[in-house]
XYZ file of C-alpha atoms in Angstrom:
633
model
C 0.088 23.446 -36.050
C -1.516 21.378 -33.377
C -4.940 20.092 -34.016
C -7.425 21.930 -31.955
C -10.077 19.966 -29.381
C -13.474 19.621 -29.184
C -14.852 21.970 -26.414
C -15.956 20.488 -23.535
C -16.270 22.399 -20.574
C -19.075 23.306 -17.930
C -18.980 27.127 -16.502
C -21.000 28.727 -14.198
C -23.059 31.739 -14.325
C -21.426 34.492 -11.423
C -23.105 33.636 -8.555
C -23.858 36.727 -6.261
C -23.864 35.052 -3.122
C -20.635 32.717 -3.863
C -17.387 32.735 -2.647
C -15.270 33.100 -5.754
C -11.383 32.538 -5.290
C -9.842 34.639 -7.956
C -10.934 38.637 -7.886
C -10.606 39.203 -11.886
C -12.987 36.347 -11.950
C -15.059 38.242 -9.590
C -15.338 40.611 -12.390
C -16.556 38.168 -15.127
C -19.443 36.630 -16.395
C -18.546 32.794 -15.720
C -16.261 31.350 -13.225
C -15.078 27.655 -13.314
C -16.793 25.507 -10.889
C -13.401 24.948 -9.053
C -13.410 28.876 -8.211
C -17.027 28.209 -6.918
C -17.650 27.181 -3.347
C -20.785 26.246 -1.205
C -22.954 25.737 -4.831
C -25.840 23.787 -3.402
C -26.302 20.000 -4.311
C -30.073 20.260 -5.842
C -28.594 22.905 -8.195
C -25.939 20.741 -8.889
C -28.311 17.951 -9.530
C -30.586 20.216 -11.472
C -27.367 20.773 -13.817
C -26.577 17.394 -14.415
C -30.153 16.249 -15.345
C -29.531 19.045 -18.155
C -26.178 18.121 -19.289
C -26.924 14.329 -19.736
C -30.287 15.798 -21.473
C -27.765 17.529 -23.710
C -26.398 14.306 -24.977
C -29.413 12.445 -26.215
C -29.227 11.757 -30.113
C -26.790 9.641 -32.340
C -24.775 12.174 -33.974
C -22.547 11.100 -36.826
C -18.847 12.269 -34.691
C -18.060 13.924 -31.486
C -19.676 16.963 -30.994
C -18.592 19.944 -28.925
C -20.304 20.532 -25.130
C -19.870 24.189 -24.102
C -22.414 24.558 -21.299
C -23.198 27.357 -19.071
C -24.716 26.389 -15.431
C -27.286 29.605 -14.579
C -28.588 29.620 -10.971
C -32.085 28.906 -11.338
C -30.213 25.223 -12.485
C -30.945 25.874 -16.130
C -27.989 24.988 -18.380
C -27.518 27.213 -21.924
C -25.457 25.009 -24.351
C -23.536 28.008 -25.882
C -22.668 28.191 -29.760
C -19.950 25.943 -31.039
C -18.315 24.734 -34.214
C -20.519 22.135 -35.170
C -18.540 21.004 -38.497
C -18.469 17.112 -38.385
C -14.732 16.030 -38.010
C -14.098 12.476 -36.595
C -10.493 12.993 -36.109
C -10.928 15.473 -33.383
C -10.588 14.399 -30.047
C -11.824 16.288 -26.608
C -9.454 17.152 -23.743
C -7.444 14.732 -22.201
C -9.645 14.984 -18.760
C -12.816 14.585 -21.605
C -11.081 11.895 -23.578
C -11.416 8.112 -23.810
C -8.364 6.616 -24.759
C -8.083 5.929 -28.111
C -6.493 2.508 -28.027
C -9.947 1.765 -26.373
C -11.503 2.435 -30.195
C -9.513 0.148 -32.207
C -11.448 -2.331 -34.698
C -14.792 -0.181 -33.887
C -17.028 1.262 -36.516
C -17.534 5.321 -36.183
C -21.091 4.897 -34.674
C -19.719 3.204 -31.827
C -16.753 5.326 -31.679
C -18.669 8.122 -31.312
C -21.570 7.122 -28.672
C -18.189 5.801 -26.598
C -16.351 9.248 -26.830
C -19.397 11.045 -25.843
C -20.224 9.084 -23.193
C -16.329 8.995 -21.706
C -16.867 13.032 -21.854
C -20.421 12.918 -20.365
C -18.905 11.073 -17.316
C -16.046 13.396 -16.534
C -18.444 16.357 -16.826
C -20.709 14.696 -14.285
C -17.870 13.936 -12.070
C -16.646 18.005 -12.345
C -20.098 18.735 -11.682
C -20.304 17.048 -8.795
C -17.342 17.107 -7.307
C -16.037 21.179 -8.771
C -12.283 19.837 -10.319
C -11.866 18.107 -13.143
C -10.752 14.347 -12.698
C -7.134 14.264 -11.975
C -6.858 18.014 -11.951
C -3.113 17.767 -10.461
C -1.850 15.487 -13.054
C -0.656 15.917 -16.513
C -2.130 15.441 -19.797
C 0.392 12.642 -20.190
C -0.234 10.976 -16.877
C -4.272 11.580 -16.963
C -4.002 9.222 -20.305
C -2.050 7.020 -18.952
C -4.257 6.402 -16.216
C -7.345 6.101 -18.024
C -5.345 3.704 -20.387
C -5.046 1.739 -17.229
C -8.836 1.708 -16.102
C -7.266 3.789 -13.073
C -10.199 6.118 -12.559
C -10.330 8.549 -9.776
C -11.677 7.138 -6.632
C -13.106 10.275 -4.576
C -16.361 10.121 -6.717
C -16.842 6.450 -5.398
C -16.463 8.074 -1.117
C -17.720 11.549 -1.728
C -20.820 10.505 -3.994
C -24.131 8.435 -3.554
C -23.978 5.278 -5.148
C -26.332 5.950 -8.104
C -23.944 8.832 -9.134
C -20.803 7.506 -8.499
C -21.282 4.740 -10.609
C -22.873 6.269 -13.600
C -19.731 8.500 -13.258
C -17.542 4.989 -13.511
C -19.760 3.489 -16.109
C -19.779 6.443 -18.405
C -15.771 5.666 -18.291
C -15.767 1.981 -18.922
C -17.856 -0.469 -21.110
C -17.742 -3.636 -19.059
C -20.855 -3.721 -17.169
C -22.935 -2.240 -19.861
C -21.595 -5.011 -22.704
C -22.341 -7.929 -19.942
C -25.721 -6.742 -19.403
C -26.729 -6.534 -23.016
C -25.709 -9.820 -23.828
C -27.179 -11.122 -20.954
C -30.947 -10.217 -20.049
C -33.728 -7.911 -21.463
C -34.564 -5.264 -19.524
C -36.469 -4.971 -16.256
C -39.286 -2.736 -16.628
C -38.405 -1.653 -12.689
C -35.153 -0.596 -13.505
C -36.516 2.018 -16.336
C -38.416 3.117 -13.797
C -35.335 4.065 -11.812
C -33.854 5.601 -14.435
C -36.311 7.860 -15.112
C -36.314 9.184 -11.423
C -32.278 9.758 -11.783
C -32.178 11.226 -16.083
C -28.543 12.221 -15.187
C -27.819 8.722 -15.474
C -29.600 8.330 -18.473
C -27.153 9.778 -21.299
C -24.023 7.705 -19.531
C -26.509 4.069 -18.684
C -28.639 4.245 -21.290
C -28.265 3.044 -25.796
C -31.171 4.155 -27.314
C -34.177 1.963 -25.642
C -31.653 -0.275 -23.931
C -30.711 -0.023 -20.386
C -26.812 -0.395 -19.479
C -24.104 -0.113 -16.833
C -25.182 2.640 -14.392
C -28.626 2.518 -14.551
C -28.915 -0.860 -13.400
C -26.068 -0.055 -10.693
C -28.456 1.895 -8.787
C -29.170 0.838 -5.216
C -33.022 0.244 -5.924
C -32.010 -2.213 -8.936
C -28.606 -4.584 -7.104
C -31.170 -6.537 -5.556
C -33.198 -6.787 -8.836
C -30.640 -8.315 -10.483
C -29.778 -10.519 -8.240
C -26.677 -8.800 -5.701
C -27.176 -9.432 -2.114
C -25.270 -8.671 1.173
C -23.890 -12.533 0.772
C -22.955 -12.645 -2.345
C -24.502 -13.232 -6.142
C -28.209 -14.701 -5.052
C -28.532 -18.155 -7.239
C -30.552 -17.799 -10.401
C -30.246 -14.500 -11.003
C -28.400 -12.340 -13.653
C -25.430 -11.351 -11.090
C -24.460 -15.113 -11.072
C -24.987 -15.662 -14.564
C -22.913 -12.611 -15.385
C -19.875 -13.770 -12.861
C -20.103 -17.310 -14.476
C -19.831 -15.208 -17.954
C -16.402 -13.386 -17.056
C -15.114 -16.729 -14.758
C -12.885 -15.733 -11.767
C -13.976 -11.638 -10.797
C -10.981 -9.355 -10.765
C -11.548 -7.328 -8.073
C -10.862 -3.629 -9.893
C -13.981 -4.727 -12.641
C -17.408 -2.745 -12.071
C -18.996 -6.421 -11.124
C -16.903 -6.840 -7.830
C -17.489 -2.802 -7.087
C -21.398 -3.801 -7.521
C -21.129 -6.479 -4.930
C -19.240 -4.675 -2.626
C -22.259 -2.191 -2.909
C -24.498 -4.593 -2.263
C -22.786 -5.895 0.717
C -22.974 -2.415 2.625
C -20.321 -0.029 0.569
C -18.063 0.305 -2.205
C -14.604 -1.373 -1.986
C -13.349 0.547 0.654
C -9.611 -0.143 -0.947
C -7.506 -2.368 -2.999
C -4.579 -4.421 -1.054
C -2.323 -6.276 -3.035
C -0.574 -8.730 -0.793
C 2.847 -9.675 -2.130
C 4.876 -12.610 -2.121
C 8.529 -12.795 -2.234
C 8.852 -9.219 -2.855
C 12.995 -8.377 -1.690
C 14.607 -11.180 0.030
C 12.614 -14.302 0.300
C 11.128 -14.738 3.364
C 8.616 -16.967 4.990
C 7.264 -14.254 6.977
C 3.756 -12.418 6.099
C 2.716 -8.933 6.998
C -1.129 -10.482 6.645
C -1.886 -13.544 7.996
C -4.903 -15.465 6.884
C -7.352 -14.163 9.872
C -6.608 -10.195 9.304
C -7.250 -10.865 4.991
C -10.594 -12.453 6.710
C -11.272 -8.986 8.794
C -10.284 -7.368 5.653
C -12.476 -8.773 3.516
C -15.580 -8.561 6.020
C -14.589 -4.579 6.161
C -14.873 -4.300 2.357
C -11.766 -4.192 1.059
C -10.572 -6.032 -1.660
C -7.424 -8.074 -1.001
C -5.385 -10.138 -3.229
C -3.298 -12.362 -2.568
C 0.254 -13.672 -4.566
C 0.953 -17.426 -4.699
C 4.162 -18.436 -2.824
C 5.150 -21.796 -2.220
C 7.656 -20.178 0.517
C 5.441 -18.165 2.535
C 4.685 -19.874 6.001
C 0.647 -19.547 5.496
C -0.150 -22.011 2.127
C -2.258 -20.402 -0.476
C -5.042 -22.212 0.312
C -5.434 -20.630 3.400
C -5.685 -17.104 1.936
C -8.138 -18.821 -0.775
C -10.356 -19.839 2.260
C -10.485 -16.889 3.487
C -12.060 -15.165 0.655
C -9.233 -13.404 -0.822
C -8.357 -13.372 -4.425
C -5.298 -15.190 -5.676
C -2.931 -13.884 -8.312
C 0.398 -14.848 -9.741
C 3.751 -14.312 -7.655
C 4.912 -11.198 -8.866
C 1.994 -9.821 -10.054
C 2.651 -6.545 -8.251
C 4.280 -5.102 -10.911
C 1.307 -4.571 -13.470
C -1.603 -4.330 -10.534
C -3.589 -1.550 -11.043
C -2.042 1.867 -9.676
C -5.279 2.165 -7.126
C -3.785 -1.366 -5.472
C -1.695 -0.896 -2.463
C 1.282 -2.569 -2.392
C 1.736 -4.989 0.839
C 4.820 -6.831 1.687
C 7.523 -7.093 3.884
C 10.970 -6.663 2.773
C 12.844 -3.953 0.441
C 11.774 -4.184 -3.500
C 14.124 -5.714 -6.119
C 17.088 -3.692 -6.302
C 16.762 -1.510 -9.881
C 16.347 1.834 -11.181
C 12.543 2.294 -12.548
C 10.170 4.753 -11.020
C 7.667 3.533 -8.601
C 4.302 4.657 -9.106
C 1.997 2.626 -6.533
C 1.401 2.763 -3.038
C 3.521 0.731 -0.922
C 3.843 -0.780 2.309
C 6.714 -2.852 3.618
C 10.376 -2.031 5.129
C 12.319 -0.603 3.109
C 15.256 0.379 5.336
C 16.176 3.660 3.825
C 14.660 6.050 6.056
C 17.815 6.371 7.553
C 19.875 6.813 5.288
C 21.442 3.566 4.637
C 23.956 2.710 1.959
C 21.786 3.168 -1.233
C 19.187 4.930 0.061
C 18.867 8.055 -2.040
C 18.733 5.999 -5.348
C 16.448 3.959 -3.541
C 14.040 6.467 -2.707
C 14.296 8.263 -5.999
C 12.480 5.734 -7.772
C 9.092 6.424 -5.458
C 9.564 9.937 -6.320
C 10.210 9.696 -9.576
C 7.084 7.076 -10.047
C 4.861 9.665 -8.503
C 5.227 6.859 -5.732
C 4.297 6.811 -1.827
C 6.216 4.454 0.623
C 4.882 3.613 4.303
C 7.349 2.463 5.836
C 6.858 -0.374 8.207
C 9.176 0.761 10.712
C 7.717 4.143 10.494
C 3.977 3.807 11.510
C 3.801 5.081 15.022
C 1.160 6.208 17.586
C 0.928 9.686 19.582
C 3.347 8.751 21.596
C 6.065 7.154 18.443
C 5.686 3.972 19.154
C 5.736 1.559 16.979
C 2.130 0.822 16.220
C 3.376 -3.257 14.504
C 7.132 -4.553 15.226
C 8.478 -8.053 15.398
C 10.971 -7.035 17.692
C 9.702 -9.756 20.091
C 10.035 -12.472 17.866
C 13.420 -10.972 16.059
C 14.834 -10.917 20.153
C 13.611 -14.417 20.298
C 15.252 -15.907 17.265
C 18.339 -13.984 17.778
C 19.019 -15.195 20.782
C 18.320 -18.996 19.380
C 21.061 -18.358 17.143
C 23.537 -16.604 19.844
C 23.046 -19.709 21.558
C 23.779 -22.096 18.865
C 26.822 -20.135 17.888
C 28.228 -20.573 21.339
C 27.615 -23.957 21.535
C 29.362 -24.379 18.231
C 32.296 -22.339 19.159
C 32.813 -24.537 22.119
C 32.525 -27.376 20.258
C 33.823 -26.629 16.360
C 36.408 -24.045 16.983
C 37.724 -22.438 14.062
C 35.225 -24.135 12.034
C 32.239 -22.266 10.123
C 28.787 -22.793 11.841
C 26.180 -24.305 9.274
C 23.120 -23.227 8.113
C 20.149 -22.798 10.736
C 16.844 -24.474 9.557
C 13.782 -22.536 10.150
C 11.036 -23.894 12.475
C 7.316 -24.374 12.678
C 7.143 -23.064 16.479
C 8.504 -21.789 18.912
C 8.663 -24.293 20.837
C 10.516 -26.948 18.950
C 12.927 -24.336 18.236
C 13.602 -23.899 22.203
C 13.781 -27.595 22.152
C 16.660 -28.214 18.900
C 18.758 -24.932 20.819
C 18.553 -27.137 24.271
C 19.775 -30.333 22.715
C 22.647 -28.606 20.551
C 23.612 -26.768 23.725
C 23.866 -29.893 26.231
C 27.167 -31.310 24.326
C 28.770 -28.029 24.658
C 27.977 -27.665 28.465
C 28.963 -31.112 28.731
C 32.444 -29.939 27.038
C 32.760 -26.510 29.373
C 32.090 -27.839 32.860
C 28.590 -27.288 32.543
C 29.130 -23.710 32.791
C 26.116 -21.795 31.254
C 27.441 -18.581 28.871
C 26.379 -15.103 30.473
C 24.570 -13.634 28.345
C 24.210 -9.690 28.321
C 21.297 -7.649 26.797
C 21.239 -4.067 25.873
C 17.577 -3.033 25.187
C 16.248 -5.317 27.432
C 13.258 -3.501 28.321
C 12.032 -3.260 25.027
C 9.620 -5.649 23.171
C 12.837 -7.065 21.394
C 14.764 -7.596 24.658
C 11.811 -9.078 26.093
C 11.798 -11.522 23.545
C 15.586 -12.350 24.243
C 15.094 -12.775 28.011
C 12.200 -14.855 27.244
C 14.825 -17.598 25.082
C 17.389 -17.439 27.660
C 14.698 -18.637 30.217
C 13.330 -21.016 27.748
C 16.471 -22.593 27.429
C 17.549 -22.816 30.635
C 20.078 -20.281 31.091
C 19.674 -19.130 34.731
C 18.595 -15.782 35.824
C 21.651 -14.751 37.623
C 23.617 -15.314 34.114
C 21.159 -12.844 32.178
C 22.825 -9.402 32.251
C 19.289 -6.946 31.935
C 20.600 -3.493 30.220
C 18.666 -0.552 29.351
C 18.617 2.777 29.311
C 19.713 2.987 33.271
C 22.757 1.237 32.573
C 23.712 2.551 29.594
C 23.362 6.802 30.305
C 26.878 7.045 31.186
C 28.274 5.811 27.369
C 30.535 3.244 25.896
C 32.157 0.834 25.321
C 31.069 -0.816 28.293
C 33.536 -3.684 29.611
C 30.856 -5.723 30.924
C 30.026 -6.678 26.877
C 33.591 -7.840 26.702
C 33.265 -9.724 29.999
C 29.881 -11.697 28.564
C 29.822 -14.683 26.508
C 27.167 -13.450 24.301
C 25.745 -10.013 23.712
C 22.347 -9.199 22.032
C 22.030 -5.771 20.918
C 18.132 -5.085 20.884
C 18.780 -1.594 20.468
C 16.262 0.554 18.241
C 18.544 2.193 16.027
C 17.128 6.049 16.110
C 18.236 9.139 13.602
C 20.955 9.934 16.233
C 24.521 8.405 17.090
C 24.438 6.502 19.943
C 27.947 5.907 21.667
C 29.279 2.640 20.350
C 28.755 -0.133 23.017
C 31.699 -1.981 21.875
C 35.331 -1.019 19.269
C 38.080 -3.192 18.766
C 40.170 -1.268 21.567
C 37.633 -2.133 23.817
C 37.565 -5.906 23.178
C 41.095 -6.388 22.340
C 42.030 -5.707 25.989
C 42.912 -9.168 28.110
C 40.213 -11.221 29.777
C 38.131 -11.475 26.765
C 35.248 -13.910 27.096
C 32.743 -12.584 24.268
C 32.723 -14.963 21.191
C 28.941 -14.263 20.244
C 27.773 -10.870 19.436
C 23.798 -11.107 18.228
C 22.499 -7.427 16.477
C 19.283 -7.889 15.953
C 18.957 -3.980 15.004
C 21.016 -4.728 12.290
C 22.199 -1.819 10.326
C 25.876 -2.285 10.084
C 25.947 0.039 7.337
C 24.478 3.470 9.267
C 26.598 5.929 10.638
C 24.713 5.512 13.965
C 25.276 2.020 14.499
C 26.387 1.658 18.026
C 28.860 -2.277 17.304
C 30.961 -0.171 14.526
C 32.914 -3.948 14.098
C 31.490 -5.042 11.022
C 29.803 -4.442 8.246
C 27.763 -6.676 6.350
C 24.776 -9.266 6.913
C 24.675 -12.467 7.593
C 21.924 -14.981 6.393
C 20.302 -18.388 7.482
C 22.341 -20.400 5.202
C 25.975 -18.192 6.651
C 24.456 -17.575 10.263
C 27.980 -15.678 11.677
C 30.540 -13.230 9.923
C 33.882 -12.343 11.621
C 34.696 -8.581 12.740
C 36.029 -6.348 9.860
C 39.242 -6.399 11.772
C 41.054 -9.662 13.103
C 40.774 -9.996 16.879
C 42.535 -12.328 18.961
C 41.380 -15.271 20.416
C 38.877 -16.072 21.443
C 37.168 -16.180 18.633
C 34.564 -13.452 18.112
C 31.368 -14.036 15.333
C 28.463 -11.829 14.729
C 25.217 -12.552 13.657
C 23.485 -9.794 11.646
C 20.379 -11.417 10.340
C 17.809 -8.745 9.531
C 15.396 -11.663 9.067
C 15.494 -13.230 12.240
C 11.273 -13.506 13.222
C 11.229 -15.537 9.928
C 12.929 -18.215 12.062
C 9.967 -19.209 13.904
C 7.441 -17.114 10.960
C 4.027 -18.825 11.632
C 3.902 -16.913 15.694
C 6.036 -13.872 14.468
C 3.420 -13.589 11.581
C 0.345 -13.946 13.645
C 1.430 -11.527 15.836
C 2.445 -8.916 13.768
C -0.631 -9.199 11.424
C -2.587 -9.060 14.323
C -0.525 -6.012 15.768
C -0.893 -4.040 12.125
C -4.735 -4.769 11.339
C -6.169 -2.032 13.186
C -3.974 0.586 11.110
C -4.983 -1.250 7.564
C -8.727 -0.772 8.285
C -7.864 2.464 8.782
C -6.308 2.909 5.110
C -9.018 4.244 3.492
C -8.967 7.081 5.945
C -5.201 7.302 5.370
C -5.746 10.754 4.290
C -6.589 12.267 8.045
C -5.973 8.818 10.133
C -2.933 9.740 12.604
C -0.874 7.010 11.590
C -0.864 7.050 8.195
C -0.741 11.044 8.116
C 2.473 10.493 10.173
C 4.175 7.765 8.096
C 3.885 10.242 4.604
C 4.778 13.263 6.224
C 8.160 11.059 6.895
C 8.017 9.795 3.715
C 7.920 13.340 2.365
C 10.486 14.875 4.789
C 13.071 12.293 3.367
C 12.497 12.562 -0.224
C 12.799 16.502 0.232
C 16.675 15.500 1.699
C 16.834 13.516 -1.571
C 20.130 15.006 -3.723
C 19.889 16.583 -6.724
C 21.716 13.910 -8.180
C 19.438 11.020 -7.148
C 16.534 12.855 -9.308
């Protein structure tokens, strides 16, 4: 027979004037405080001052809390069991984890348990639910195991109350301040103005935590809108615990102090996927971040295009590569590319490309992990505006480096026939990448009569093709020899001969949920006349029923630039580049821009919950797990 809990539970005398939910609760006594609506907040307060009241004493084990809220804000502790029993535990929602207990003696045990319990009645007070209310038993321990505490009480509460919520939960700030400093007669004085603080902040005649996390008191001891002030107990308490991990009570106190708790946890991650030198925060937006009140950490890569140091400058916190993994589940997730390919459940907030919103090869199993995890995934490619447009791309820089490459291949066609191309080093700008493409090129014109390659580009008035004209002008190719497709010219379907006709194609196509005629098959360029040997994809997704070259099907890579066609051609020779890389050619620029493109949404992410572009990226999110198979589950 299962052991049975302590009680701990706060209900509420019927109010006559209150909405209640549930009409055989109408008909009670007592309703729950979820059932309850429009409760005012000085009744509220009223019952919290009573509750914590309840909690004074050092009893020898847990004891039971069975309260009753009455409406003139009186609280009735109703008759319980009061047999001493150490081994019984509260609720899960009411229960400190007990692998927080370990080596302590039963005193301490017991204030610890009680004051875990007082805090998540305070927060159902407050707030009407019971922390993590949608969660199960299993998964509410977990997260408490974690330190992963709820985080409405810290945007829908006042300072003083949120915190003695979070202290009530966690020891930290309490145990520093004891061993640190006696007590500052001001900060009793706050206390007793807020006594529902006092049974969570408060060891006999010693002041802890919450109390001295009130507003009135940050400046007392020593937090300021700059930082820890010099001299005081904040900096002798950050010396104490060394480098200050941003989810610890200390960094949410200086937040506070600095006009508002954390507003959110970004966790930015290194060579998360494919390794790439490309960053979707650049050193300037963690900067913006940081100023905004978020908290933003940073892995260590000795790959990424901005050096740690950088990031370390600009305030943000620096963690081991890989560190992702085991961040705390309130940290969002921030990279670029796809995760590691496996099979675990994915149970933090993420935001990178993921390229499986379309139902690429893989992509059910791939999902299935987020959904199993109890996951969310924003897709990069998937935050949009009003009007679905992309709200951050690097089409402009993928068009750009693309076309770099096109233009090498060609030259080393011309040149190497028959021979494989080598691999393309990446550059520090965009300019001395124009200028290596020019000098390969000029032995190759040299070779063909000086004749320039016609180059044609599909998508051209996009921001990719954009970025493709812009590297045919900057390397010279003339105007007239720049074929300028879009929509206009494409209406009337492929395959279009005027690909085959062109020396190099660049597809800057945006690859949509819809099949697009294919622009070129192998009937269409086996025909005579011939003159494509380049064909440049930068959408890339040779692996999607929609994808409009349907001639190949794999990637290609820096170090193996080109691939041949699935299917042998004659000559000439035909190679495609299918990079899905390509801005990290010239990262630093593609990096800055999209950073700088993608800011505005992440100070926006603590509003994710009823910001337009967020709301828009998880209902996608949502719509494709619901086409998830059974059999991915």
């Amino acid at each position: 027979m299962a052991q049975q809990s302590l009680a701990c539970q706060f209900r509420v005398e019927k109010p006559r004037n209150t909405i209640v939910d549930n009409r055989e609760l109408a008909k009670s006594a007592t309703c729950l405080l979820k059932d309850c609506q429009y409760l005012d907040e000085k009744l509220r307060e009223k019952w919290a001052v009573e509750v914590a009241q309840h909690f004074e004493g050092h009893p020898d084990a847990p004891r039971p809390h069975d309260f009753l809220g009455r409406l003139d804000g009186s609280v009735e502790r109703l008759p319980n069991n009061p047999a001493i029993d150490n081994s019984r535990r509260y609720p899960c929602r009411f229960q400190i984890p007990p692998a927080t207990l370990h080596g302590l003696n039963d005193e301490e045990k017991t204030r610890r348990s009680e004051r875990f319990a007082l805090a998540s009645l305070l927060y159902e007070i407050w707030l009407g639910a019971q922390p993590f209310e949608d969660l199960t038993d299993d998964e509410v321990q977990r997260r408490f195991s974690n330190a992963d505490f709820p985080q409405d009480a810290w945007f829908s509460l006042s300072l003083d109350k949120a915190l003695g919520i979070y202290c009530g939960w966690s020891e930290d700030f309490a145990l520093e301040i004891r061993k640190r400093v006696p007590i500052l007669q001001s900060i009793k004085e706050y206390a007793a103005a807020h006594p529902y603080i006092t049974g969570v902040g408060m060891a006999g005649a010693t002041v802890t935590g919450a109390t001295l996390l009130a507003p009135a008191a940050l400046g007392a001891i020593g937090f300021s809108a700059l930082g820890p002030v010099s001299g005081t107990l904040a900096t002798v308490w950050q010396s104490s615990i060394g480098v200050v991990q941003a989810s610890s009570l200390f960094s949410w106190c200086q937040s506070a102090a600095m006009g508002g708790a954390a507003l959110g946890q970004i966790h930015a991650a290194g060579a998360v996927g494919a390794t790439t030198m490309g960053a979707a925060v650049s050193p300037d937006s963690a900067k913006a971040l940081l100023r905004a009140g978020f908290v933003v950490r940073v892995e260590k890569s000795p790959e990424r295009i901005y050096e740690d140091e950088e990031f370390a400058a600009a305030g943000a916190e620096m963690v081991p590569a890989g560190s992702w993994i085991d961040a705390p589940l309130q940290d969002v997730i921030l990279g670029l590319k796809e995760l590691p390919v496996g099979d675990g459940p994915l149970s933090h907030t993420y935001i990178h490309f993921q390229h499986c919103f379309k139902k690429q090869d893989g992509w059910a199993s791939t999902l299935s992990r987020f959904a199993r995890g109890n996951g969310k995934l924003y897709d990069l490619e998937f935050l949009t505006d009003e009007n679905g447009r992309r709200v951050a791309a690097f089409g402009y820089w993928a068009g750009y480096a693309g076309t770099a490459i096109a233009l090498l291949s060609w030259a080393h066609q011309i040149l190497h026939p028959q021979t494989a191309q080598g691999r393309v080093p990446v550059f520090d700008s965009a300019p001395a990448l124009a200028q290596h493409v020019k000098s390969a090129m000029q032995p190759a014109l040299d070779a063909n009569d000086d004749r320039k390659p016609r180059v044609i580009i599909i998508g051209a008035l996009g921001r990719c093709g954009k970025g493709a004209i812009a590297f045919c002008q900057d390397a010279g190719i003339p105007e007239e020899s720049i074929l300028k497709w879009d929509l206009a010219e494409t209406s009337r379907g492929g395959p279009f001969q005027e690909v085959a006709e062109s020396d190099i194609f660049i597809n800057c196509v945006y690859l949509g949920p819809h099949r697009t005629p294919p622009f070129a098959t192998f009937e269409s360029l086996s025909a005579s006349g011939r003159r494509l040997r380049v064909i440049c994809d930068v959408s890339c997704d040779p692996n999607s029923e929609n994808n409009p070259i349907p001639i190949y099907s794999s990637y290609s890579t820096f170090d193996t630039p080109t691939i041949p066609t699935s299917e042998k051609l004659d000559a000439p020779e035909l190679r495609i580049i299918a990079i899905d890389h390509l801005p990290t050619l010239v990262a630093r620029e593609s990096s800055d821009e999209f950073s700088q493109l993608l800011l505005p949404s992440l100070l926006n992410l603590d509003h994710r919950e009823s910001d337009g572009v967020w709301k828009r990226a998880e209902q996608t999110y949502r719509d494709r797990v619901k086409e998830l198979p059974k059999s991915a589950g």
